[in-house]
mmCIF file of C-alpha atoms in Angstrom:
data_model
loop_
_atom_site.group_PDB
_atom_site.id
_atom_site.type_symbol
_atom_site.label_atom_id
_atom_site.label_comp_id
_atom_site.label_asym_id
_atom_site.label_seq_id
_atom_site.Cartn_x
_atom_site.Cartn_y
_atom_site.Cartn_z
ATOM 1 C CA UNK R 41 0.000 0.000 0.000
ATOM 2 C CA UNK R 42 2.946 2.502 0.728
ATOM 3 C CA UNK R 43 4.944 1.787 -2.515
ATOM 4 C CA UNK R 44 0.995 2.624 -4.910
ATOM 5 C CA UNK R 45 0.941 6.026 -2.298
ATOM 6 C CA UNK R 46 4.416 6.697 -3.981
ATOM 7 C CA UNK R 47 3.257 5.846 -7.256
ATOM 8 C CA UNK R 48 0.346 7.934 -6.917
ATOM 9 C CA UNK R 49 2.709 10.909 -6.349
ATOM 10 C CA UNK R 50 3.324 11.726 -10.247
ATOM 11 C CA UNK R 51 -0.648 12.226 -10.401
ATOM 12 C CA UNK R 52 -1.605 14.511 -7.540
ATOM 13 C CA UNK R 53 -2.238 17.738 -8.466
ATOM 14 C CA UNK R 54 1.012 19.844 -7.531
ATOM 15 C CA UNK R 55 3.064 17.269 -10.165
ATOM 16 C CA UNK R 56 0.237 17.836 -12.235
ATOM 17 C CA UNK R 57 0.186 21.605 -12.847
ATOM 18 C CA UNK R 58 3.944 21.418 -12.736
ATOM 19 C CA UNK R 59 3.811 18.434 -15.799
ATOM 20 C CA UNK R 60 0.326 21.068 -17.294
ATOM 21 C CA UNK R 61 3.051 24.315 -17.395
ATOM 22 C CA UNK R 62 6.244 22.704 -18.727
ATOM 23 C CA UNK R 63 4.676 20.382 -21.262
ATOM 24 C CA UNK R 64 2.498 23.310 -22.959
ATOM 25 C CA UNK R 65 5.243 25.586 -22.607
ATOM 26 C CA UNK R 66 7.744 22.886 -24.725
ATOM 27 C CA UNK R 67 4.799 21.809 -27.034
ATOM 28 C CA UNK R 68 4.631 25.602 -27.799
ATOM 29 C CA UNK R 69 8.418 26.272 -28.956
ATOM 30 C CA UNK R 70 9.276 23.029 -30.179
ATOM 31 C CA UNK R 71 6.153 22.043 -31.773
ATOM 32 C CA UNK R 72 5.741 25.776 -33.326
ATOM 33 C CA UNK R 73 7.296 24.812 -36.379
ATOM 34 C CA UNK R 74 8.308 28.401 -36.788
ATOM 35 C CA UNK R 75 12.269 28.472 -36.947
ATOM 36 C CA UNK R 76 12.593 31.398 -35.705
ATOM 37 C CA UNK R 77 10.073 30.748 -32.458
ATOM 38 C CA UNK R 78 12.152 27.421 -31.870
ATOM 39 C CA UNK R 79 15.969 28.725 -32.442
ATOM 40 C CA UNK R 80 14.933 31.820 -29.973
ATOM 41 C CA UNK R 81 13.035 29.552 -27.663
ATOM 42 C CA UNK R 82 15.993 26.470 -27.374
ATOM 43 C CA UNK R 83 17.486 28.118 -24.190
ATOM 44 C CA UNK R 84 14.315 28.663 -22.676
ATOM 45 C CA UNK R 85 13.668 24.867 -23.525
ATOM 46 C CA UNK R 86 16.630 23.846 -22.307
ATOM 47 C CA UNK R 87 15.697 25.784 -18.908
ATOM 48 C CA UNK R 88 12.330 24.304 -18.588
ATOM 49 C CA UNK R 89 14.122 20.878 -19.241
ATOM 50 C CA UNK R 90 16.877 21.417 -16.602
ATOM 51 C CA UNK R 91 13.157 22.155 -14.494
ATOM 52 C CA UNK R 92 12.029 19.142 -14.972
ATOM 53 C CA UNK R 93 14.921 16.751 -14.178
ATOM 54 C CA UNK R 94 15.824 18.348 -11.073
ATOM 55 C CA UNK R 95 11.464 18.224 -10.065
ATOM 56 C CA UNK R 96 12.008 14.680 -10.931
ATOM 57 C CA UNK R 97 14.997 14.108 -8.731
ATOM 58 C CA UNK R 98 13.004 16.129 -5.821
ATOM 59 C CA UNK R 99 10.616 13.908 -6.566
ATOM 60 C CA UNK R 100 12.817 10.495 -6.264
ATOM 61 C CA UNK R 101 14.532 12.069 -3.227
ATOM 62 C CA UNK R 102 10.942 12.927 -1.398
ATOM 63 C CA UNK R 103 9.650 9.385 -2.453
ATOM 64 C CA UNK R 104 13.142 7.684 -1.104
ATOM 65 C CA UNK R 105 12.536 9.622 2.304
ATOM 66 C CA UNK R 106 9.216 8.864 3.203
ATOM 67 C CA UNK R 107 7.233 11.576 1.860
ATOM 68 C CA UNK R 108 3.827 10.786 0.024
ATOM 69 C CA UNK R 109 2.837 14.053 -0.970
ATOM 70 C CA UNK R 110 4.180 15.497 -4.326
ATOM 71 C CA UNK R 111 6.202 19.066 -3.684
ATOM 72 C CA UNK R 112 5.683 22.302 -5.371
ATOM 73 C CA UNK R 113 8.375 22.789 -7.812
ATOM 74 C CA UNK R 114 10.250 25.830 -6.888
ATOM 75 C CA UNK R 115 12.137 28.834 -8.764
ATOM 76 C CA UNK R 116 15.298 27.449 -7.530
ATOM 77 C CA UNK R 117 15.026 24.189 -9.484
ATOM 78 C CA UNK R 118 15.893 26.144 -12.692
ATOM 79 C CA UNK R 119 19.244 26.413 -11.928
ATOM 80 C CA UNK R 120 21.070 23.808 -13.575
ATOM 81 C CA UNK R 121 23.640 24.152 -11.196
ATOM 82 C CA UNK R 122 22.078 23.226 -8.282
ATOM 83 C CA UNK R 123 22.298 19.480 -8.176
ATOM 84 C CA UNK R 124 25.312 17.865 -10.596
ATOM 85 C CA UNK R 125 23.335 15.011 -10.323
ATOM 86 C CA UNK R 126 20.546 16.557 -13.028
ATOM 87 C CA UNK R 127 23.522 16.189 -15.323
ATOM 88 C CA UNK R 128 24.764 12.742 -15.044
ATOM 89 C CA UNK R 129 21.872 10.535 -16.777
ATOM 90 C CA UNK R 130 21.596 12.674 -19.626
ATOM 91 C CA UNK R 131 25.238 13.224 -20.567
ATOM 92 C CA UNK R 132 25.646 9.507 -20.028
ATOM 93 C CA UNK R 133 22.524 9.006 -22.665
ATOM 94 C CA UNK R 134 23.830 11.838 -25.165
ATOM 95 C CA UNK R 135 27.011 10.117 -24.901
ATOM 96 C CA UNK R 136 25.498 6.522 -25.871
ATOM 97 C CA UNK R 137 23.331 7.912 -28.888
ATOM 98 C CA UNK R 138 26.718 9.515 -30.159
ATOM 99 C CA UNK R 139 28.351 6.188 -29.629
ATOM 100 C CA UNK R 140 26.458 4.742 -31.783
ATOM 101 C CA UNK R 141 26.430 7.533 -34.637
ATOM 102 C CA UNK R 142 29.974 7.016 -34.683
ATOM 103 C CA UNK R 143 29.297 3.408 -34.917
ATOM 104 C CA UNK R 144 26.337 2.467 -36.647
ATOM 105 C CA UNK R 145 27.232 -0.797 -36.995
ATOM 106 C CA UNK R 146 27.058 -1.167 -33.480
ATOM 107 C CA UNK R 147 24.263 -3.399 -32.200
ATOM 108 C CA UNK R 148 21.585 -1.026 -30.234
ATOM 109 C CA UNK R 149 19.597 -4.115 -28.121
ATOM 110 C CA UNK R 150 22.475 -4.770 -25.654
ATOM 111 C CA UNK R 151 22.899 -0.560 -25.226
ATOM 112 C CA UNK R 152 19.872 -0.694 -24.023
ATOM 113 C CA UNK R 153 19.111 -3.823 -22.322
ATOM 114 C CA UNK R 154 22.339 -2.749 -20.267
ATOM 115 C CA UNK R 155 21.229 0.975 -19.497
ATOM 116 C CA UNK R 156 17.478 -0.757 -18.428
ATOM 117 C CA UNK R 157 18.869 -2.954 -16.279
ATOM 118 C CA UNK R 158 21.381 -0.224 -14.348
ATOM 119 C CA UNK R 159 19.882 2.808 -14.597
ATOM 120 C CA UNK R 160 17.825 2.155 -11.818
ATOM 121 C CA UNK R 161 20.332 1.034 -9.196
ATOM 122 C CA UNK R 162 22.547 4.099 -10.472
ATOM 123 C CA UNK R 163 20.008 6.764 -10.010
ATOM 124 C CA UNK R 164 18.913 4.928 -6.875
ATOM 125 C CA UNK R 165 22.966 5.384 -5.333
ATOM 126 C CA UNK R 166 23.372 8.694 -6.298
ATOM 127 C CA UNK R 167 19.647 9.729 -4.706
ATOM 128 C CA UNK R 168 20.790 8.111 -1.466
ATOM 129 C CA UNK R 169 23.773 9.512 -0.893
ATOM 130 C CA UNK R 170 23.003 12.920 -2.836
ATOM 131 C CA UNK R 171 26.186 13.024 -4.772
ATOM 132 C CA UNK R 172 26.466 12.724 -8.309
ATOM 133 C CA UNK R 173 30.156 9.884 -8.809
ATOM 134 C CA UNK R 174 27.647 7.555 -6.972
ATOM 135 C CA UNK R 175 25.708 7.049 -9.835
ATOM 136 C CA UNK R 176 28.885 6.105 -12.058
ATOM 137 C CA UNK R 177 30.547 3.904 -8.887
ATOM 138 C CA UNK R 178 30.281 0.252 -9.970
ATOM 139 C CA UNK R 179 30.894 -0.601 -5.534
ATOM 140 C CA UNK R 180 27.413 1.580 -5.085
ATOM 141 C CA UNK R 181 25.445 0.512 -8.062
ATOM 142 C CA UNK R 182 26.339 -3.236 -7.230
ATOM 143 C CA UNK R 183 25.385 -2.493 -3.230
ATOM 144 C CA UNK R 184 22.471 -0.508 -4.385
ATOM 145 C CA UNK R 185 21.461 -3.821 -6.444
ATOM 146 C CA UNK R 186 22.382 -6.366 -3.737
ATOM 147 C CA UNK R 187 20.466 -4.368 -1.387
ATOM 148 C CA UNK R 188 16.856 -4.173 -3.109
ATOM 149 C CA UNK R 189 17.102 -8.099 -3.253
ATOM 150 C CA UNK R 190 14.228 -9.210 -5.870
ATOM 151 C CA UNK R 191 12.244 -5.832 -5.599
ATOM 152 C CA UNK R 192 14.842 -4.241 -8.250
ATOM 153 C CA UNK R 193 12.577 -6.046 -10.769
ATOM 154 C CA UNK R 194 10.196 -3.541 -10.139
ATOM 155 C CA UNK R 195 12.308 -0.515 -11.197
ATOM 156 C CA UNK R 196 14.099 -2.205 -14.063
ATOM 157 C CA UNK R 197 10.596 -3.699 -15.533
ATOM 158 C CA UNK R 198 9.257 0.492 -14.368
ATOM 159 C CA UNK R 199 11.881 2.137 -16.119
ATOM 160 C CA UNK R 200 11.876 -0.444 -19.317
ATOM 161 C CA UNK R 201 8.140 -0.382 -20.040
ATOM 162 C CA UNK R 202 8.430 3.852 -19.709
ATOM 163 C CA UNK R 203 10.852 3.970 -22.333
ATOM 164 C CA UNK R 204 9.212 1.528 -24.564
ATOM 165 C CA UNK R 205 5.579 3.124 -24.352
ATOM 166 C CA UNK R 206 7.856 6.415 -24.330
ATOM 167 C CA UNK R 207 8.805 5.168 -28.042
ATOM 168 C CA UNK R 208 5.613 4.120 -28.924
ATOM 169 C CA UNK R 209 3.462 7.558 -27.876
ATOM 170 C CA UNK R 210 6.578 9.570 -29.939
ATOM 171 C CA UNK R 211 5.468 7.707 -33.176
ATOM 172 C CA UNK R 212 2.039 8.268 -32.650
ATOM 173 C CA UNK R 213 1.428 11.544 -31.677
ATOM 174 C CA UNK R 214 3.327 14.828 -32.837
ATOM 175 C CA UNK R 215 5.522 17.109 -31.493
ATOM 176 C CA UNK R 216 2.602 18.898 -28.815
ATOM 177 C CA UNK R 217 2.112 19.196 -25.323
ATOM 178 C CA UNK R 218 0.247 15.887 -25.058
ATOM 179 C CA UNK R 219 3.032 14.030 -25.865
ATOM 180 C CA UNK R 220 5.498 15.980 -23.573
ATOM 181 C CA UNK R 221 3.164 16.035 -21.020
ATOM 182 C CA UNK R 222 3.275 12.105 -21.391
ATOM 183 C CA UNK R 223 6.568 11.437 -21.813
ATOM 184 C CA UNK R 224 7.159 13.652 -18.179
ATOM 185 C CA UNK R 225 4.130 11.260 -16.233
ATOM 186 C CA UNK R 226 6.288 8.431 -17.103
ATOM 187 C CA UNK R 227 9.397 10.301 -16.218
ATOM 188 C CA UNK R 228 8.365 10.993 -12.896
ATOM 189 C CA UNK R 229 6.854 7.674 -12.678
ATOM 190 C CA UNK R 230 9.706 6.210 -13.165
ATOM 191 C CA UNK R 231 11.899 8.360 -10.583
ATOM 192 C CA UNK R 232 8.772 7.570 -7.896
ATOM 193 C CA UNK R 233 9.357 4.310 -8.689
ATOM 194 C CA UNK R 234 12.677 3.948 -7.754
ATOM 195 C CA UNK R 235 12.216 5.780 -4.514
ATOM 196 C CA UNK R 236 9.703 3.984 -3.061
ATOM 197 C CA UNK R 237 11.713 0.446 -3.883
ATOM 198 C CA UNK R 238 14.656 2.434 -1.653
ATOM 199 C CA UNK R 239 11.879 3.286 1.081
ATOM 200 C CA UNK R 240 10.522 -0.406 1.095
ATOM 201 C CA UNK R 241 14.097 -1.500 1.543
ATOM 202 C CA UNK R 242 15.360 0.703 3.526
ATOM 203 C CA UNK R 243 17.138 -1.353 6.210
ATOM 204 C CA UNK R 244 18.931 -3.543 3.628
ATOM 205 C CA UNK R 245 20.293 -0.336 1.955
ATOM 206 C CA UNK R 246 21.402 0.582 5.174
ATOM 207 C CA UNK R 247 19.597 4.208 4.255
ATOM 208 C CA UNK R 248 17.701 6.080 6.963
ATOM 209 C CA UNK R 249 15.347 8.349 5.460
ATOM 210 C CA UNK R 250 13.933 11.613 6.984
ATOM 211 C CA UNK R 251 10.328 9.851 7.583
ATOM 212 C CA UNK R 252 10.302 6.469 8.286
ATOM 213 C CA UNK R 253 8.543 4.264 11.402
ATOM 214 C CA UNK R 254 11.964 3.714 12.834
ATOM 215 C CA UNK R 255 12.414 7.498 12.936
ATOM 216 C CA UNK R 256 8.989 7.899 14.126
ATOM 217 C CA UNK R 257 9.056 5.233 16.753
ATOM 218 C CA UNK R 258 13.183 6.917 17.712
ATOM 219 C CA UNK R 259 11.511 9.458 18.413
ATOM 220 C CA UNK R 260 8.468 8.352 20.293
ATOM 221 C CA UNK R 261 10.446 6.658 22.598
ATOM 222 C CA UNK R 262 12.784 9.704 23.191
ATOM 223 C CA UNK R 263 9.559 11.478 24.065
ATOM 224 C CA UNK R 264 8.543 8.486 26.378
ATOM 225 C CA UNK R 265 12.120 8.115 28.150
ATOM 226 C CA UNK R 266 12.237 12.331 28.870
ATOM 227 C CA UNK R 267 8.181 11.529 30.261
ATOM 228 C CA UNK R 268 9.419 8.351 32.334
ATOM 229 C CA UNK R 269 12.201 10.586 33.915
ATOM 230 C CA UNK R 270 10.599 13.145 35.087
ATOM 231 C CA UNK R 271 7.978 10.356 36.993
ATOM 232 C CA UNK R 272 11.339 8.956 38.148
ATOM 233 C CA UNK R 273 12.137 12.759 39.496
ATOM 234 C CA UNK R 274 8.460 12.381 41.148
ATOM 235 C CA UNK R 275 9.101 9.299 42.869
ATOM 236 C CA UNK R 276 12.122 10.679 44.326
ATOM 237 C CA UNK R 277 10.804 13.307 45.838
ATOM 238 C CA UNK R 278 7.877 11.372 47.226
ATOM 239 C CA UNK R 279 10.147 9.294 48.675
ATOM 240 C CA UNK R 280 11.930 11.901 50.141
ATOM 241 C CA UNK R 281 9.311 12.896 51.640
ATOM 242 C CA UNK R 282 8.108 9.722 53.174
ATOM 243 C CA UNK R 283 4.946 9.399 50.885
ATOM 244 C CA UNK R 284 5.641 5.886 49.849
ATOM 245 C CA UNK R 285 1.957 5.113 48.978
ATOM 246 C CA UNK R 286 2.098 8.100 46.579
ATOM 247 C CA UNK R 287 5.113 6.388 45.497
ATOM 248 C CA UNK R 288 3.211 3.068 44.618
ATOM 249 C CA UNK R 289 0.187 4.858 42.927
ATOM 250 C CA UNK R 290 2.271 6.818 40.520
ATOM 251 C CA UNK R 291 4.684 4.159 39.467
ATOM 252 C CA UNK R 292 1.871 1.772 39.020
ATOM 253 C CA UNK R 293 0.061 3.769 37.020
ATOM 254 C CA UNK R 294 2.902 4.127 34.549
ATOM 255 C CA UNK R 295 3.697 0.864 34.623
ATOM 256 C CA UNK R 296 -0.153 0.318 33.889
ATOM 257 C CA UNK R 297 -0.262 2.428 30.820
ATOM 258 C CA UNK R 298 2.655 0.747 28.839
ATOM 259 C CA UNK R 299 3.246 -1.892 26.865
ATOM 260 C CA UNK R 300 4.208 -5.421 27.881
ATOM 261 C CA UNK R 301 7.230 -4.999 26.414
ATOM 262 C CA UNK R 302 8.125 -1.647 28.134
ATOM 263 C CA UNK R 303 7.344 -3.332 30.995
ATOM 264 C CA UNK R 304 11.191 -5.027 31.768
ATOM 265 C CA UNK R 305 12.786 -1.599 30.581
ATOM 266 C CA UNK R 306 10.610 0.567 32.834
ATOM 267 C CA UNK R 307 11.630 -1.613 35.960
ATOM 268 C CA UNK R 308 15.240 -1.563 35.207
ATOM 269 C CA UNK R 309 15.327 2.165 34.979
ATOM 270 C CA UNK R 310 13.263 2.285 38.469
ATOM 271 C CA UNK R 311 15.597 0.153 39.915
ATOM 272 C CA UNK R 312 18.467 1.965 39.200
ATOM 273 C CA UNK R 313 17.601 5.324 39.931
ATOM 274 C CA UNK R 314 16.461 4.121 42.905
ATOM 275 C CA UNK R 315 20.104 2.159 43.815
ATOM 276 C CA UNK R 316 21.025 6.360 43.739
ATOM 277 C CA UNK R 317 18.402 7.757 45.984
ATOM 278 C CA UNK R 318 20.384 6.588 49.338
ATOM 279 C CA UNK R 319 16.454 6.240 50.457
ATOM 280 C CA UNK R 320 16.774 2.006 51.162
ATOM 281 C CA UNK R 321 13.828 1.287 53.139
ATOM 282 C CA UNK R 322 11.161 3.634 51.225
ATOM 283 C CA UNK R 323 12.665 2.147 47.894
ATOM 284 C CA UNK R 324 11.975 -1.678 49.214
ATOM 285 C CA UNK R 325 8.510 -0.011 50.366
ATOM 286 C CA UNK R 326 8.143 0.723 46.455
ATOM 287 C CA UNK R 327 9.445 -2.442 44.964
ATOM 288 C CA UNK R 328 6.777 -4.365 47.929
ATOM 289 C CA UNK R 329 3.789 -1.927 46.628
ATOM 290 C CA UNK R 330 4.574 -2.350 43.063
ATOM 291 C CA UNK R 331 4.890 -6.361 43.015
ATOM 292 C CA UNK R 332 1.604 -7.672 43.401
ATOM 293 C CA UNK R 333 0.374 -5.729 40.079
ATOM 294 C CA UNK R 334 3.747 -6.534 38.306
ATOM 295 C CA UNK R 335 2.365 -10.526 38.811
ATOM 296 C CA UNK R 336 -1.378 -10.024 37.870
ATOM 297 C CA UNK R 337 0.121 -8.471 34.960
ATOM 298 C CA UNK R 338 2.029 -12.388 34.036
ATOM 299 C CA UNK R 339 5.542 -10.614 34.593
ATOM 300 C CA UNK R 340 6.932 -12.933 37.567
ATOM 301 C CA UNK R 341 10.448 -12.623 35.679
ATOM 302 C CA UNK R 342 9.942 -8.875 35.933
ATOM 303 C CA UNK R 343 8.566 -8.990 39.576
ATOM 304 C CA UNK R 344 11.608 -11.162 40.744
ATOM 305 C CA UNK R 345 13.903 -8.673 39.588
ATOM 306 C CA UNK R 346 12.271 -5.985 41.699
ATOM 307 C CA UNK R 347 12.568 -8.877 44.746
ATOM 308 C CA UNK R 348 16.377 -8.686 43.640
ATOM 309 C CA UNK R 349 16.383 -5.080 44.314
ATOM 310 C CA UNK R 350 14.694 -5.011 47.368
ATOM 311 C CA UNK R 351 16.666 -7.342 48.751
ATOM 312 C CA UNK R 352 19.623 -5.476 48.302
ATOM 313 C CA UNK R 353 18.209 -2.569 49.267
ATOM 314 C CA UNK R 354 16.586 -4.276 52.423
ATOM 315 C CA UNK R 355 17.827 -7.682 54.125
ATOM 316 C CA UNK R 356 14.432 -8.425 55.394
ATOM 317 C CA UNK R 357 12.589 -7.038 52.049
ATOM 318 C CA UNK R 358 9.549 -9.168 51.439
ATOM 319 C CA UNK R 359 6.429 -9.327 49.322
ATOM 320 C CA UNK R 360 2.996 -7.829 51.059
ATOM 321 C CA UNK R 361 0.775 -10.719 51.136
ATOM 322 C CA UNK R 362 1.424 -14.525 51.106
ATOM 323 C CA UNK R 363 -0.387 -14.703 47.450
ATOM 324 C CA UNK R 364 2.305 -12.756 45.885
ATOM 325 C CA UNK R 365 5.529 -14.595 48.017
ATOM 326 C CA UNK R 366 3.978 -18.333 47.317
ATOM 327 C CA UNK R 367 3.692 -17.187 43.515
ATOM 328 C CA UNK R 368 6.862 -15.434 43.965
ATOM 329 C CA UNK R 369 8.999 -18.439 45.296
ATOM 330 C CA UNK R 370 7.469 -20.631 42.663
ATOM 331 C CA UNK R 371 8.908 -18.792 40.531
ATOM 332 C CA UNK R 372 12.501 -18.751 41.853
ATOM 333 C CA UNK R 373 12.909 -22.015 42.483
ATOM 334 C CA UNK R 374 11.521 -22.985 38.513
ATOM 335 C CA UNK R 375 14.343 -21.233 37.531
ATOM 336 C CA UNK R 376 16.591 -23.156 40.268
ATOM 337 C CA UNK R 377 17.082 -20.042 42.141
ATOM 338 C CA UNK R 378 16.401 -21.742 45.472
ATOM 339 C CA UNK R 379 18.244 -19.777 47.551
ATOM 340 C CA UNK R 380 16.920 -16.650 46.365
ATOM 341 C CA UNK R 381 13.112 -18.467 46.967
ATOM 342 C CA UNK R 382 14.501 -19.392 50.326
ATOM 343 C CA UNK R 383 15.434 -16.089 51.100
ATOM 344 C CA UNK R 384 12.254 -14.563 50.014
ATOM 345 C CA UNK R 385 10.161 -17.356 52.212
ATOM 346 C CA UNK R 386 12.551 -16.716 55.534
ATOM 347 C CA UNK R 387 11.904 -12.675 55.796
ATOM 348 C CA UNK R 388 7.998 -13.348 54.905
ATOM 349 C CA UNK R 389 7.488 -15.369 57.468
ATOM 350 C CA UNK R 390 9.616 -13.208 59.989
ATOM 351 C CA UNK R 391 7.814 -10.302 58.920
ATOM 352 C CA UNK R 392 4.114 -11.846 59.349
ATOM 353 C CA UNK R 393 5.460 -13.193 63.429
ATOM 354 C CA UNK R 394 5.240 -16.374 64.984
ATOM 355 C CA UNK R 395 1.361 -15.888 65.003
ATOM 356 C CA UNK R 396 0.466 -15.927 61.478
ATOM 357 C CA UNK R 397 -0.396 -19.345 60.253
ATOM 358 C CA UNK R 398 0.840 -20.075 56.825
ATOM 359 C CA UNK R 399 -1.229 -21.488 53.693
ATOM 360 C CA UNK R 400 -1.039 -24.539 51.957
ATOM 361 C CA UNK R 401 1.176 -23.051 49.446
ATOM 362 C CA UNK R 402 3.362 -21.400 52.003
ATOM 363 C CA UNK R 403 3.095 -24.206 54.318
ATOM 364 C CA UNK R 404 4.885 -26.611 51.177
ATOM 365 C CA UNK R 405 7.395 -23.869 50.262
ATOM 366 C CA UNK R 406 8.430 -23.661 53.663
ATOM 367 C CA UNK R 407 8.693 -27.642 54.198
ATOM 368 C CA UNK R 408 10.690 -28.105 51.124
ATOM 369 C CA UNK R 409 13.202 -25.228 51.446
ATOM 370 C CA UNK R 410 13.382 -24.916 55.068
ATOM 371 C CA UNK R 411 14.843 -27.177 57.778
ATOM 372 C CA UNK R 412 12.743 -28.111 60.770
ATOM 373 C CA UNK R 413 12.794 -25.904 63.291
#
């Protein structure tokens, strides 16, 4: 669906006035058949012409980086200075057709099976990098190539079948701005094309375009990490101040609104700005608060590694209720952390007194991991 957006681009209506102006304005001096009108009007021609290859390398470039929407083509773009890669393609083409005037005998299908079959990866080279020798280095055309895997079909068949129908629309219709206006659709066609394959394959080019959903989600989780440390900041500071249960609620909230997989990251980064707060015993009042929602959320892995922190941060740390310590210890001891589970059973049972009677879980952790008494 993203690489027809990018073929669409050619056809929305900024690409369209631009292809409306140029093409009537080069039907109009070179299809004049006044001498005079055409001699004065070459350099103006050759202007609009210089236009229209740099719109279409805009075009490739916007296409290549992620854009969808079709530019507005400039008063800069006339220079034909601006970009030396304008120049490249069509020197390399004028000096092919006067290869073969010198050379008549000089068979024309390879020529152009060759230049169909590179053009694409050599345009594509020099429109990532943005300089022009790229497009005539055999290392980037071959990496450019290698990298688009079996999608460069698609710009090879794009750029073939738009110089064949290119052929075929010269000998039917005349010299008029119907036929230029053609022959620049496929142009630009052709240029889109070659972007979007670069966009699709993007991480195999090793090219990181200006929009892309690695850029997007870069800087989404920038965003997220400058949001997560100002709630560390928070915590702090309600720790500080001995309002541990404020503590709890704000962390699990966060922790509430983000995604499984943020989940492990979000707990690292509490526990070690917490291993800086020289606050011990509110921090292990954190870690208890926080575990029993870490394990109705399935993350025991996640909630033993807060039970890792408390306990450094606490010799007696231990979860709140019996629920979350039986689940807890499971845990440990399935991944033959027994004295960890042992550990963890020991300052439960110590904090909960001689009184408290133990459940059936409890009561079978205890038997297996600890002597009798």
């Amino acid at each position: 669906m993203d690489l027809l957006k990018v073929l669409a681009m050619p056809f929305q209506l900024t690409s369209l006035l631009f292809v409306a102006f140029t093409s009537f304005f080069l039907g109009f001096i070179l299809g004049s058949g006044n001498f005079i009108i055409t001699l004065i009007g070459l350099w103006m021609a050759w202007i609009t012409l210089t236009w229209l290859t740099r719109y279409a390398f805009r075009m490739i470039d916007d296409a290549a980086n992620g854009a969808r929407s079709s530019t507005v083509a400039d008063v800069d773009m006339i220079n034909p200075f601006g970009d030396a890669r304008c120049w490249v393609h069509p020197m390399l083409a004028l000096m092919l057709i006067v290869l073969h005037l010198w050379l008549p005998a000089l068979p024309v299908a390879p020529t152009l099976i060759g230049a169909a079959l590179l053009f694409p990866a050599s345009i594509g080279a020099s429109a990532m990098s943005g300089r022009s020798r790229d497009a005539l280095n055999p290392l980037e055309v071959l990496r450019t190539i290698q990298g688009m895997g079996p999608w460069y079909a698609l710009p090879v068949l794009a750029a073939a079948g738009s110089a064949a129908l290119g052929v075929l629309l010269t000998r039917a219709l005349g010299p008029g701005w119907l036929l230029f206006a053609s022959l620049e659709l496929l142009l630009l066609l052709t240029y889109a094309c070659i972007g979007g394959v670069v966009f699709l394959r993007r991480v195999e080019l090793g090219f990181a375009p200006r929009i892309s959903p690695e850029r997007v989600q870069e800087v989404e989780e920038q965003r997220r990490t400058a949001r997560r440390q100002q709630m560390l900041d928070e915590l702090f500071r309600d720790l500080r101040g001995q309002h541990a249960p404020h503590a709890i609620a704000s962390a699990s909230q966060w922790l509430k609104d983000a995604q499984t997989h943020e989940l492990a990251g979000d707990l690292q980064a509490i526990i070690a700005a917490g291993a800086r707060w020289n606050e011990p015993r509110q921090f292990a009042s954190l870690l208890r608060g926080l575990m029993p929602w870490l394990l109705q959320r399935r993350q025991p892995a996640v909630a033993l590694a807060a039970a890792d922190a408390g306990l450094a941060a606490q010799a007696g740390f231990a979860p709140a209720d019996e629920e979350s310590a039986a689940t807890l210890i499971e845990y440990a001891l399935q991944g033959g952390r027994r004295r960890t589970g042992a550990q963890l059973l020991e300052n439960f049972l110590a904090a909960q007194g001689s009184v408290a009677t133990p459940g059936p879980r409890l009561a079978a952790l205890r038997a297996k991991l600890l002597p009798p008494a």
